[in-house]
CSV table of C-alpha atoms in Angstrom, one decimal:
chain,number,residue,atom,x,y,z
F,1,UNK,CA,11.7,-127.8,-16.2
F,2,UNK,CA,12.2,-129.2,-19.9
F,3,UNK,CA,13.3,-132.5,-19.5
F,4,UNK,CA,16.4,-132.0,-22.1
F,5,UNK,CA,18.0,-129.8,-19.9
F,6,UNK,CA,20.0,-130.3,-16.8
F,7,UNK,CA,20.0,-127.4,-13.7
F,8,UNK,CA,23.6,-126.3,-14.8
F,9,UNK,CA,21.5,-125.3,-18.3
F,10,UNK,CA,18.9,-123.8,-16.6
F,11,UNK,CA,21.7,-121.8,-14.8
F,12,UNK,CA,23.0,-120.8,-18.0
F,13,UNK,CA,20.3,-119.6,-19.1
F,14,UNK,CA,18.8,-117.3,-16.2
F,15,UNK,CA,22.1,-115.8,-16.3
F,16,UNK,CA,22.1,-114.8,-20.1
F,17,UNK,CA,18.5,-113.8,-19.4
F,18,UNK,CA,19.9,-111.7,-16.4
F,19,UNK,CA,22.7,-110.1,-18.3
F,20,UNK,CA,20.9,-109.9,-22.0
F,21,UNK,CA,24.2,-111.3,-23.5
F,22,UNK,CA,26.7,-113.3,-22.9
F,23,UNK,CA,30.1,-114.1,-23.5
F,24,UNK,CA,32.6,-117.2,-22.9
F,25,UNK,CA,34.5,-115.1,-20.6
F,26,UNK,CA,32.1,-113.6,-18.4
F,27,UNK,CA,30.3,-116.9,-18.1
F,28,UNK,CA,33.6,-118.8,-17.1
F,29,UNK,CA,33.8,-115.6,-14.5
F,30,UNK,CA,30.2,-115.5,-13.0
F,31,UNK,CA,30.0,-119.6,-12.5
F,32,UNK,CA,34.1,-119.8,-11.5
F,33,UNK,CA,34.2,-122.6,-14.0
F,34,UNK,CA,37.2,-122.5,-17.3
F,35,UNK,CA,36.7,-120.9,-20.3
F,36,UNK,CA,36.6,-124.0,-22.4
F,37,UNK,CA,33.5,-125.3,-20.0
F,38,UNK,CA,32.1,-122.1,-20.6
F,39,UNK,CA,32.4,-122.1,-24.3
F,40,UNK,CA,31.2,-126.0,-24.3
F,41,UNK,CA,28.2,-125.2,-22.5
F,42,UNK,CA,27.0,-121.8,-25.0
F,43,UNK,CA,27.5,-124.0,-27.8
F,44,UNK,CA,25.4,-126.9,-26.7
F,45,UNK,CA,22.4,-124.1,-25.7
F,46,UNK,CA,23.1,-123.0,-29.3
F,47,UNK,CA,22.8,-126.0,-31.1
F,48,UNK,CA,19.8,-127.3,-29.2
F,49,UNK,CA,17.9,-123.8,-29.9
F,50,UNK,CA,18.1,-122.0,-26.9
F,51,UNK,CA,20.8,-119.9,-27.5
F,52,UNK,CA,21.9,-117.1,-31.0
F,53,UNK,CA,24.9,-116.0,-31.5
F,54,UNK,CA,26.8,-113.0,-32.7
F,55,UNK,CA,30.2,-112.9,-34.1
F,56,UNK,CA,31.2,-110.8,-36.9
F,57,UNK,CA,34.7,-111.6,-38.7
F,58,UNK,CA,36.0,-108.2,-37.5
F,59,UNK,CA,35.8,-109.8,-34.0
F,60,UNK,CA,39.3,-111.1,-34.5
F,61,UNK,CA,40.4,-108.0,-35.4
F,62,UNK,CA,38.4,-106.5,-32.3
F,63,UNK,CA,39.6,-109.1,-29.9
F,64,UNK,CA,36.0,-109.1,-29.1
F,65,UNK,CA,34.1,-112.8,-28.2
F,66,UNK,CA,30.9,-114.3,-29.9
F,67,UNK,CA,27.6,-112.5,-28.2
F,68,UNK,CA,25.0,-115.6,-26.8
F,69,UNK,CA,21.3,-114.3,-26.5
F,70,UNK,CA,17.9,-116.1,-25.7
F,71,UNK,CA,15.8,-117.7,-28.1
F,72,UNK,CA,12.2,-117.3,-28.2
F,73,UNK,CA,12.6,-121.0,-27.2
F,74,UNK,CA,14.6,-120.1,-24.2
F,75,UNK,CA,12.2,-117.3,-23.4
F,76,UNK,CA,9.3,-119.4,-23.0
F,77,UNK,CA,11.1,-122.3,-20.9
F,78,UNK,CA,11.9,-119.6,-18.4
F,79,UNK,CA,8.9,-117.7,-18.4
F,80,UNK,CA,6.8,-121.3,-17.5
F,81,UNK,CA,8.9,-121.3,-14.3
F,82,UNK,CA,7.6,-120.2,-11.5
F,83,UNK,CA,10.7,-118.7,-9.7
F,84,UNK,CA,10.8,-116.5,-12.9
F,85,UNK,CA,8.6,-114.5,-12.8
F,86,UNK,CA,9.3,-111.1,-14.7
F,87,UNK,CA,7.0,-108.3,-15.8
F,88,UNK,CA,5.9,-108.3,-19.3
F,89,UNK,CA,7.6,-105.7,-20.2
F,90,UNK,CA,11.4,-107.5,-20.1
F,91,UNK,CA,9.7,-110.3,-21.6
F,92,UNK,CA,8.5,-108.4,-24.7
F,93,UNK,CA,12.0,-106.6,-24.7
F,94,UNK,CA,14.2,-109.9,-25.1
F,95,UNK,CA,12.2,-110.4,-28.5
F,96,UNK,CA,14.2,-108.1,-30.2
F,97,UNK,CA,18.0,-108.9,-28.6
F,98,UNK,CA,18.7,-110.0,-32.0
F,99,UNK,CA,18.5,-106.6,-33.8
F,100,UNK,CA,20.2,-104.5,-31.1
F,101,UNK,CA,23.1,-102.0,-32.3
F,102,UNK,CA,26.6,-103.2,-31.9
F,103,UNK,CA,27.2,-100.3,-29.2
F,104,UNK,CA,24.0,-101.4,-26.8
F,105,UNK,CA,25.4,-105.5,-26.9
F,106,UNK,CA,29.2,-104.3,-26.3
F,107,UNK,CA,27.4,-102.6,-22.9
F,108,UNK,CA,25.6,-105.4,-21.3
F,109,UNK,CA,29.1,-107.4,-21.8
F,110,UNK,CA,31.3,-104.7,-20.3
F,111,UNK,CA,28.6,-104.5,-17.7
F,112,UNK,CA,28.4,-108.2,-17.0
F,113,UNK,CA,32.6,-107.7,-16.8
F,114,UNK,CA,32.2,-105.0,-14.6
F,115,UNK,CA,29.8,-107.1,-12.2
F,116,UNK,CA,32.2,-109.8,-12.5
F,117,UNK,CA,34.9,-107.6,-11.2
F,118,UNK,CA,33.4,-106.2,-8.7
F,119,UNK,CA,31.6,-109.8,-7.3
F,120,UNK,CA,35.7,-110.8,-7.2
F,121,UNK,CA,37.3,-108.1,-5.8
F,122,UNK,CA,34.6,-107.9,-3.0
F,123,UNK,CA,32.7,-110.7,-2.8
F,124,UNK,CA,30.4,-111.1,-0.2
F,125,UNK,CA,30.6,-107.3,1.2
F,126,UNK,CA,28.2,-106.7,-1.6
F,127,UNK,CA,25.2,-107.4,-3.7
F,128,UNK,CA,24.7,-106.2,-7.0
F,129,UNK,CA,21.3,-105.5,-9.2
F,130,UNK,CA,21.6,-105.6,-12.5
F,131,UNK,CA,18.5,-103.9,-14.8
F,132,UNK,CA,16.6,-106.4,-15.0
F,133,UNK,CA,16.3,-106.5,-11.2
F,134,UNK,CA,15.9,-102.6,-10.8
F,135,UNK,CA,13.0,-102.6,-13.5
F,136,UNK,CA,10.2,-101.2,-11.6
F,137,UNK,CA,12.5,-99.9,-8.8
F,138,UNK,CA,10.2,-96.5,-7.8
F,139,UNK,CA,11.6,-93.2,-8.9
F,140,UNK,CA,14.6,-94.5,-10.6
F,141,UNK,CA,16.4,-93.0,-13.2
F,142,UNK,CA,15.4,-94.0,-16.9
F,143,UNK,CA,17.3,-95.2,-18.9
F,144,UNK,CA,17.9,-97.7,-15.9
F,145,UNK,CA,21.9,-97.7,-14.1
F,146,UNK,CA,24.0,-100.3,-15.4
F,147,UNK,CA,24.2,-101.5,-12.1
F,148,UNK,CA,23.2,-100.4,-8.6
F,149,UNK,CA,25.6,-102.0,-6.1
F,150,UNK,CA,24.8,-101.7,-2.5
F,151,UNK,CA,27.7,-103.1,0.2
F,152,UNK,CA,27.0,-105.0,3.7
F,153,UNK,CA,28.6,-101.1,5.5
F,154,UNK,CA,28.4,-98.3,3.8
F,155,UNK,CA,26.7,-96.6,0.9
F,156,UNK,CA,25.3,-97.8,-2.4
F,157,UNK,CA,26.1,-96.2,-5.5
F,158,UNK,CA,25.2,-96.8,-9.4
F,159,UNK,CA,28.3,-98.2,-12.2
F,160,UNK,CA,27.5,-97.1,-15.5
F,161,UNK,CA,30.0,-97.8,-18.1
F,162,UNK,CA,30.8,-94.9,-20.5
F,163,UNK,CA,33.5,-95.8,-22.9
F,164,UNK,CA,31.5,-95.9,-26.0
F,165,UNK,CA,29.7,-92.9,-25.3
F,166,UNK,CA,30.2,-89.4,-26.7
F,167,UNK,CA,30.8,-86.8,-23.7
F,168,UNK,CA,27.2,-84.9,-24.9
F,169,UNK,CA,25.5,-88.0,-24.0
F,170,UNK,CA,27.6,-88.6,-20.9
F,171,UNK,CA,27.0,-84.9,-19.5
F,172,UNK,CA,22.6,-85.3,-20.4
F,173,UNK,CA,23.3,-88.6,-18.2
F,174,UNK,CA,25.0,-86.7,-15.7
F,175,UNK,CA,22.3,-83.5,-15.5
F,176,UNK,CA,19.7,-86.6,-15.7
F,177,UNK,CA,21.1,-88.1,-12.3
F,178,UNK,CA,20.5,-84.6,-11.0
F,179,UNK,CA,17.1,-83.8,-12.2
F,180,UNK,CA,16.7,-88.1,-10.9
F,181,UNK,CA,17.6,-86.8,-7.0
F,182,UNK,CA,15.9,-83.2,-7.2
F,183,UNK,CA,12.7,-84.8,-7.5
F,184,UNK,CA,12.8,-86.7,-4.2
F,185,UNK,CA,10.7,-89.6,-5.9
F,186,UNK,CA,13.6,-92.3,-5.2
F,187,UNK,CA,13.0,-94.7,-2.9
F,188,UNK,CA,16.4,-94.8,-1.1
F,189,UNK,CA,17.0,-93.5,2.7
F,190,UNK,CA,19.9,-91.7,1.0
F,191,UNK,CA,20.7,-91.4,-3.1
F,192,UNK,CA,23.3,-93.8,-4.2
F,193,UNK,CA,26.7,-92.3,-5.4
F,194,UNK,CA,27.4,-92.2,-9.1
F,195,UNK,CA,30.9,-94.0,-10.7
F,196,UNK,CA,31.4,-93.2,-14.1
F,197,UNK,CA,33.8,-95.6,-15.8
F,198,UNK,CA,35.7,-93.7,-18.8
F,199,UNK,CA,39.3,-94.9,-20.2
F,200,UNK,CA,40.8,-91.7,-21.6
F,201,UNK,CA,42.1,-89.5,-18.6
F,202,UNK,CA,41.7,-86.2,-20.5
F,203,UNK,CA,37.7,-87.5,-20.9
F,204,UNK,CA,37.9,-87.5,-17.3
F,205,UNK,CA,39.3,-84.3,-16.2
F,206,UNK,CA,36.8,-82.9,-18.7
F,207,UNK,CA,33.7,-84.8,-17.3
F,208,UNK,CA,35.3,-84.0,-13.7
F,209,UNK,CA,35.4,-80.0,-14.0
F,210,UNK,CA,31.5,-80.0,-15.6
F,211,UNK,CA,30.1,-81.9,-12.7
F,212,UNK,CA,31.7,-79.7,-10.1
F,213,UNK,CA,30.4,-76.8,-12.3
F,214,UNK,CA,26.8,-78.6,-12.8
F,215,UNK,CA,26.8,-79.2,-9.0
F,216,UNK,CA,27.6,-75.8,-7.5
F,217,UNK,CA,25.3,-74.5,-9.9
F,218,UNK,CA,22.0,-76.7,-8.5
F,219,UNK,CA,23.6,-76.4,-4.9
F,220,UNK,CA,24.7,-79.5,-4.3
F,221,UNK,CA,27.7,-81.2,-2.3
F,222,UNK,CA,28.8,-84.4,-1.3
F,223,UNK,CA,26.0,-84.6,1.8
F,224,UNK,CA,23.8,-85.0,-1.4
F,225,UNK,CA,25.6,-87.6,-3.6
F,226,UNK,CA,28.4,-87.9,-5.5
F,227,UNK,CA,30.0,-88.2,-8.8
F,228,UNK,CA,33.3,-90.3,-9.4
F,229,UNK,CA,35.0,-90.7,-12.7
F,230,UNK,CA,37.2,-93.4,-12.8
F,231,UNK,CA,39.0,-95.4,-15.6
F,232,UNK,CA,38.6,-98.8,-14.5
F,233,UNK,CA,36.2,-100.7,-11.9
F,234,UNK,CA,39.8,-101.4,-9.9
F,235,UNK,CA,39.2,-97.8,-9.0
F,236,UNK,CA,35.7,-98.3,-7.2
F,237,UNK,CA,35.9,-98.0,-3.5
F,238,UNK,CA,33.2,-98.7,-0.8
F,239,UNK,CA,32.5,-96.1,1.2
């Protein structure tokens, strides 16, 4: 471990590596500690090197938070760890957090939000893998789930976040889940239900009436998986 930082730094760090980015609300969230700690502790990582940050002056107008991302400084203090040990692949990856579009950062925050929400609504009933812990899961869909939650009782099911998304995408995600369990190369007992989170309600009935449609059409029913459009991670239910 480098000498100038203390285990609560280390912390920080494996869980900005974990998420991609970070913000002083979702770290206040994940380590149950204020927002002002939060803030104090992503601006000492900054100023020492470990840490860059994004913030645009439109964030005000946004009401969106400065984005924290690894150095290549940070990268190599974690990747001499031992208990972090990644494929090379990720590593490579994080080189070029910095030049990421606006759209892909704004996901791994509402992602780590949604984690966050779901970690404090149900707590120990579940654990939760984010991408980088799915990365070489067999047979799994690409691009990876946001995240793949799987509960004490009952069955596991992918949260991937869909607000910024066009429906076209959204629909060539959905058939891509299908095309994902039709070719029997997952590595699950039984294929994780979908949620898709989506804000506007008219969005949803749309996405709603093509999955039934896309469903009866490749002969599948809820003995397969499921589908669930909801517009908030409040909604998400274990099963």
């Amino acid at each position: 471990m480098d000498r100038k930082l203390n285990n609560n730094q280390i912390q920080n760090l494996r869980t900005v590596l974990k998420f991609r980015y970070v913000t002083t609300d979702n770290l206040a969230n994940t380590h149950s500690i204020t927002t002002n700690s939060a803030y104090s502790a992503l601006e000492i990582l900054s100023k020492a090197g470990y840490l860059e940050k994004i913030y645009e002056k439109s964030y005000r107008l946004l009401n969106k938070s400065a984005r924290y991302f690894l150095t290549q400084q940070a990268l190599t203090l974690l990747r001499s760890q031992a208990d972090t040990q990644l494929d090379e692949a990720i590593w490579k990856s994080r080189k070029t957090d910095g030049k990421k579009t606006p759209d892909f950062i704004d996901l791994q925050v509402a992602l780590h939000a949604a984690y966050n929400d779901l970690k404090g609504r149900l707590g120990n009933k579940i654990a939760i893998d984010t991408a980088l812990e799915l990365h070489g899961t067999e047979g799994i869909i690409k691009p990876l789930p946001g995240l793949l939650v799987t509960p004490k009782r009952g069955k596991q099911f992918f949260v991937e976040i869909a607000d910024n998304q066009h429906l076209f995408f959204i629909r060539k995600r959905i058939r891509k889940y299908i095309e994902d369990y039709e070719s029997n190369e997952w590595q699950w007992d039984t294929y994780p239900d979908v949620y898709f989170i989506r804000s506007s309600a008219s969005d949803r009935t749309r996405l709603r009436k093509f999955i039934e449609q896309l469903m009866d059409d490749n002969y599948l029913d809820d003995d397969d998986f499921t589908f669930s459009i909801v517009s908030g991670v409040n909604q998400i239910k274990l099963k």
